[in-house]
mmCIF file of C-alpha atoms in Angstrom:
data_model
loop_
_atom_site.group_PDB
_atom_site.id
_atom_site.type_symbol
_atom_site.label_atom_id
_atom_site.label_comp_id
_atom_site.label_asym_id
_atom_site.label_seq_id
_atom_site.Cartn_x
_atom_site.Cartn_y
_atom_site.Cartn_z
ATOM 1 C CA UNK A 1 106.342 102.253 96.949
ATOM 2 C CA UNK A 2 107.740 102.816 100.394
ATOM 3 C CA UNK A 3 110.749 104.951 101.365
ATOM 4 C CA UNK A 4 113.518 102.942 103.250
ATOM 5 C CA UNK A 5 115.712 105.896 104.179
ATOM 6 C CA UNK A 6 115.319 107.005 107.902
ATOM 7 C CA UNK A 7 112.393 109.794 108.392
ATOM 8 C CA UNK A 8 113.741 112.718 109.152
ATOM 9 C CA UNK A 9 111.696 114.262 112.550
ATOM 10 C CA UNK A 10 111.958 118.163 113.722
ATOM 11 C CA UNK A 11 111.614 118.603 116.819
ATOM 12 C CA UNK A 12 110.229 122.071 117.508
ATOM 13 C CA UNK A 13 110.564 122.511 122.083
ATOM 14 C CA UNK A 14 111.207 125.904 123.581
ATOM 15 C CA UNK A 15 112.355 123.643 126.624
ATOM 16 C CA UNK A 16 115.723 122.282 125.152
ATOM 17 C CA UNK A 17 116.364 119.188 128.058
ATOM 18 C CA UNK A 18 112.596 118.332 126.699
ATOM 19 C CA UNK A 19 113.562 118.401 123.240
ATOM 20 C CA UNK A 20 116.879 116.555 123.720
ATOM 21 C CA UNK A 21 115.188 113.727 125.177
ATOM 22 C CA UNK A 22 112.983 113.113 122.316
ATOM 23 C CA UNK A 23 115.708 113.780 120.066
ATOM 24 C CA UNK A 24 117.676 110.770 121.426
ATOM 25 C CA UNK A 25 114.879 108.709 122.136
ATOM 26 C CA UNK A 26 113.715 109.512 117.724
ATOM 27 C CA UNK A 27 117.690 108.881 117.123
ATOM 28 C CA UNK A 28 117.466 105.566 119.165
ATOM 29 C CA UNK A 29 114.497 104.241 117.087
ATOM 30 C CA UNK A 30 115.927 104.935 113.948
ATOM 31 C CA UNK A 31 114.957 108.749 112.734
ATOM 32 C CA UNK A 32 116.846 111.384 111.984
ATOM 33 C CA UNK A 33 116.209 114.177 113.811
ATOM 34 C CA UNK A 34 117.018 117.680 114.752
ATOM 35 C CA UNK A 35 115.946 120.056 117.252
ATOM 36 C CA UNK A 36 115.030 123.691 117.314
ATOM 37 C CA UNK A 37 113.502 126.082 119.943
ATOM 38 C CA UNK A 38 111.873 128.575 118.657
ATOM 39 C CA UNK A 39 109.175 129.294 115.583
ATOM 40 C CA UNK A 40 111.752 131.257 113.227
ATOM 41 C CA UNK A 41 114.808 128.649 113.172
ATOM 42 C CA UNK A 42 111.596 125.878 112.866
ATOM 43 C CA UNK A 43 110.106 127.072 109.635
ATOM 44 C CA UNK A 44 113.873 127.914 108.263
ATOM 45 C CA UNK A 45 114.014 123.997 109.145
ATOM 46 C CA UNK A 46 111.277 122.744 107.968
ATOM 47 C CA UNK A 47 111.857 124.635 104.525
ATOM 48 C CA UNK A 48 115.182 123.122 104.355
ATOM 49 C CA UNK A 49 115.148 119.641 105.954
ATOM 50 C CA UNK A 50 111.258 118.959 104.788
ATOM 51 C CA UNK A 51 111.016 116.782 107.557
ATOM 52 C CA UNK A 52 108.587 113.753 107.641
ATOM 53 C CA UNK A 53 107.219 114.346 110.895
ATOM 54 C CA UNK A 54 107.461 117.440 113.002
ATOM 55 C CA UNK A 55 106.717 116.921 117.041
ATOM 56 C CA UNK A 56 106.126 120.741 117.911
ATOM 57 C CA UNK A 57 105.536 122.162 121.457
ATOM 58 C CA UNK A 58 101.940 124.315 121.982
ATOM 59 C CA UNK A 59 103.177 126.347 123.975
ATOM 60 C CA UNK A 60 107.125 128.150 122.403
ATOM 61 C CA UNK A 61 107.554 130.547 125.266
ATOM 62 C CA UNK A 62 105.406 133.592 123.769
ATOM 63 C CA UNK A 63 104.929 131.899 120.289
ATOM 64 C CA UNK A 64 101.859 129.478 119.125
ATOM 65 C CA UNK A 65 102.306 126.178 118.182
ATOM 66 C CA UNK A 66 99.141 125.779 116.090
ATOM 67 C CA UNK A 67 100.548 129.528 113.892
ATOM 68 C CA UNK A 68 103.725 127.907 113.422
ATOM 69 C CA UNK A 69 102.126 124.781 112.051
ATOM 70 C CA UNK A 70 99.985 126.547 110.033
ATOM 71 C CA UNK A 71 102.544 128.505 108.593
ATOM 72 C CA UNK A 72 105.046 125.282 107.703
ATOM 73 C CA UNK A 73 101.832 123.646 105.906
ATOM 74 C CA UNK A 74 100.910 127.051 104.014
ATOM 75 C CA UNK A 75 105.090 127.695 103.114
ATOM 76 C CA UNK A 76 105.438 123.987 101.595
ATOM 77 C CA UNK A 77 103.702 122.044 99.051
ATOM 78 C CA UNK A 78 101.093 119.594 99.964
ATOM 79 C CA UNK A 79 103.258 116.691 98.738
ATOM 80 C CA UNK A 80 106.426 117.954 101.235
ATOM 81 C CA UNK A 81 103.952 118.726 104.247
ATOM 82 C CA UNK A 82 105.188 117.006 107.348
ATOM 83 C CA UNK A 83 103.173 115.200 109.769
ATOM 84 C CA UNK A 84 102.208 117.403 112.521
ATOM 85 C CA UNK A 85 102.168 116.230 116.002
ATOM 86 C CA UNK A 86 101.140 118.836 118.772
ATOM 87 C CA UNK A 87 103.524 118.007 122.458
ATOM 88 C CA UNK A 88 101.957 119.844 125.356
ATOM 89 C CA UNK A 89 101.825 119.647 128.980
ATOM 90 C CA UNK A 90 97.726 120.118 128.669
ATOM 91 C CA UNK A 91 96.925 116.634 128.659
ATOM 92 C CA UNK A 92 93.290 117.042 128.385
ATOM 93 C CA UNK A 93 90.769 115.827 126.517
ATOM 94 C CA UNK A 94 89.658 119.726 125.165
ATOM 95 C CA UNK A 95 93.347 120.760 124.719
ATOM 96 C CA UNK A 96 93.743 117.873 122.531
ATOM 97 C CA UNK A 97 90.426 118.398 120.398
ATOM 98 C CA UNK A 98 91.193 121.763 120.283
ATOM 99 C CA UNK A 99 94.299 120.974 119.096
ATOM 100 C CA UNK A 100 93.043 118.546 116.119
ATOM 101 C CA UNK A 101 90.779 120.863 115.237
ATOM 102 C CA UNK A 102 93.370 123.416 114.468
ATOM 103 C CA UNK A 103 95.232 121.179 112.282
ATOM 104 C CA UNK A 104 97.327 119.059 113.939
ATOM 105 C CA UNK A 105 97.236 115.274 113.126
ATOM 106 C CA UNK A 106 98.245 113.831 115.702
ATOM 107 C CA UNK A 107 98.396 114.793 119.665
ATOM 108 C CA UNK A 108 101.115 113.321 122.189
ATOM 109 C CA UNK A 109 101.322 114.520 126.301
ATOM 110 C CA UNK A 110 104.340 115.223 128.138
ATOM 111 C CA UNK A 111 105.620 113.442 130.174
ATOM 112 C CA UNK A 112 105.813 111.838 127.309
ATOM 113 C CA UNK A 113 105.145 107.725 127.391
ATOM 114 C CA UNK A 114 107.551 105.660 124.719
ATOM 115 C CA UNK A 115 104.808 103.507 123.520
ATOM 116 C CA UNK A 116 102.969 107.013 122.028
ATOM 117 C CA UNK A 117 105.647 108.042 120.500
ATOM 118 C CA UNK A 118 105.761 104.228 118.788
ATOM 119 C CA UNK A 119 102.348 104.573 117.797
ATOM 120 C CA UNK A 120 103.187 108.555 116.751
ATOM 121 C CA UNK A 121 105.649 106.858 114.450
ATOM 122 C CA UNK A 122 104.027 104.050 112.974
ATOM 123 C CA UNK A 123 100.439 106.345 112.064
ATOM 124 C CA UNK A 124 103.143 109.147 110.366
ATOM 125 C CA UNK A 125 105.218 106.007 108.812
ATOM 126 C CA UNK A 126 102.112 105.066 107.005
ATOM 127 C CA UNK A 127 100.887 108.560 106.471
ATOM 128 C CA UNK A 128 103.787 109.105 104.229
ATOM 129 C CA UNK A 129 105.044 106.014 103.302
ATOM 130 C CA UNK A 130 108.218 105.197 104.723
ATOM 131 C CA UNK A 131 109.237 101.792 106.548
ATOM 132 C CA UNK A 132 109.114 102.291 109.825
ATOM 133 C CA UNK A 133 112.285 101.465 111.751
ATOM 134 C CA UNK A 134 112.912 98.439 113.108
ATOM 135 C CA UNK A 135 113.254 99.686 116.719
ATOM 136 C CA UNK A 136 109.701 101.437 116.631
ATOM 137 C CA UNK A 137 107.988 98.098 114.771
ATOM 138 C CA UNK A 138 108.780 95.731 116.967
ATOM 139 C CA UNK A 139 107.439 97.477 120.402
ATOM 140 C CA UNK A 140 104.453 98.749 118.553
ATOM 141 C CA UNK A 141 101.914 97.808 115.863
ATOM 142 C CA UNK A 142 101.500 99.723 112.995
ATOM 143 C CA UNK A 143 97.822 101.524 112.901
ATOM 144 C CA UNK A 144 96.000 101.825 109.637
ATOM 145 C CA UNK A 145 96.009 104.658 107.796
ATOM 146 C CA UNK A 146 93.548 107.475 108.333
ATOM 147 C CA UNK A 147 89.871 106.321 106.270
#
C-alpha cells in the first residue's frame, strides 16, 4: 500500500543558504522538510521526525557525513531508516563510489541540478513507498526500484 501523506526530508548542510535552497525547492515539490546544520541537532531529528529521506552534506564543517549516517541507520530500526542521500561539492566519480560504498544510497552534486533531485525523489518515493508528489512526477519519471 502506498503512503499519500507528504515525505518528510531532513536536510542535514553545515552551509545554511545551501540548505535553505533545497529546503524550498523539497517544500515546492511537495515534501516536508526541515533543515539542520550540524551532526548532533541531525540525529536528535532524525530520532524524532524519522524522516523519509535525509539529503546530508559530506563534508559538516569538522564532522563526517558518512559517521553521521551511520549512526542515524544504527540509532533507528530498519523499518524507520531514512533514505540516505550524500550532497557534496566532490563531484567525482571516486567521491561518489566512495561514498556508496560507505552506505549511502543515493549520491547528488552541488550545484545541485533540479532534475537530480526529481530523480532523488522518485528512487526514495519507491524505496519506501510513498506517492510521489505531483510536482516531482510530472518533470521526472519514476525509476524502478533497486533489483
Amino acid at each position: 500500500m502506498v503512503n499519500s501523506e507528504q515525505p518528510t526530508v531532513l536536510v542535514v548542510d553545515d552551509d545554511v543558504d545551501c540548505a535553505e535552497s533545497l529546503c524550498d525547492l523539497l517544500s515546492e515539490l511537495g515534501c516536508r522538510v526541515q533543515a539542520r546544520h550540524d551532526g548532533r541537532t541531525a540525529v536528535e531529528a532524525a530520532v524524532v521526525l524519522r524522516p523519509a529521506l535525509m539529503i546530508v552534506d559530506l563534508a559538516l564543517g569538522s564532522e563526517d557525513g558518512c559517521r553521521l549516517m551511520n549512526t542515524i541507520r544504527d540509532l533507528l530500526p530498519p523499518g524507520d531508516r531514512p533514505v540516505m542521500v550524500c550532497l557534496t561539492g566532490r563531484a567525482d566519480p571516486r567521491t561518489e563510489l566512495e561514498c556508496l560504498q560507505q552506505g549511502f544510497d543515493l549520491f547528488l552534486s552541488k550545484p545541485l541540478i533540479p532534475e537530480a533531485l526529481h530523480e532523488v525523489l522518485a528512487v526514495a518515493a519507491s524505496r519506501r513507498r510513498w506517492r510521489l508528489p505531483a510536482a516531482a512526477g510530472a518533470r521526472s519519471m519514476p525509476l524502478p526500484p533497486p533489483g
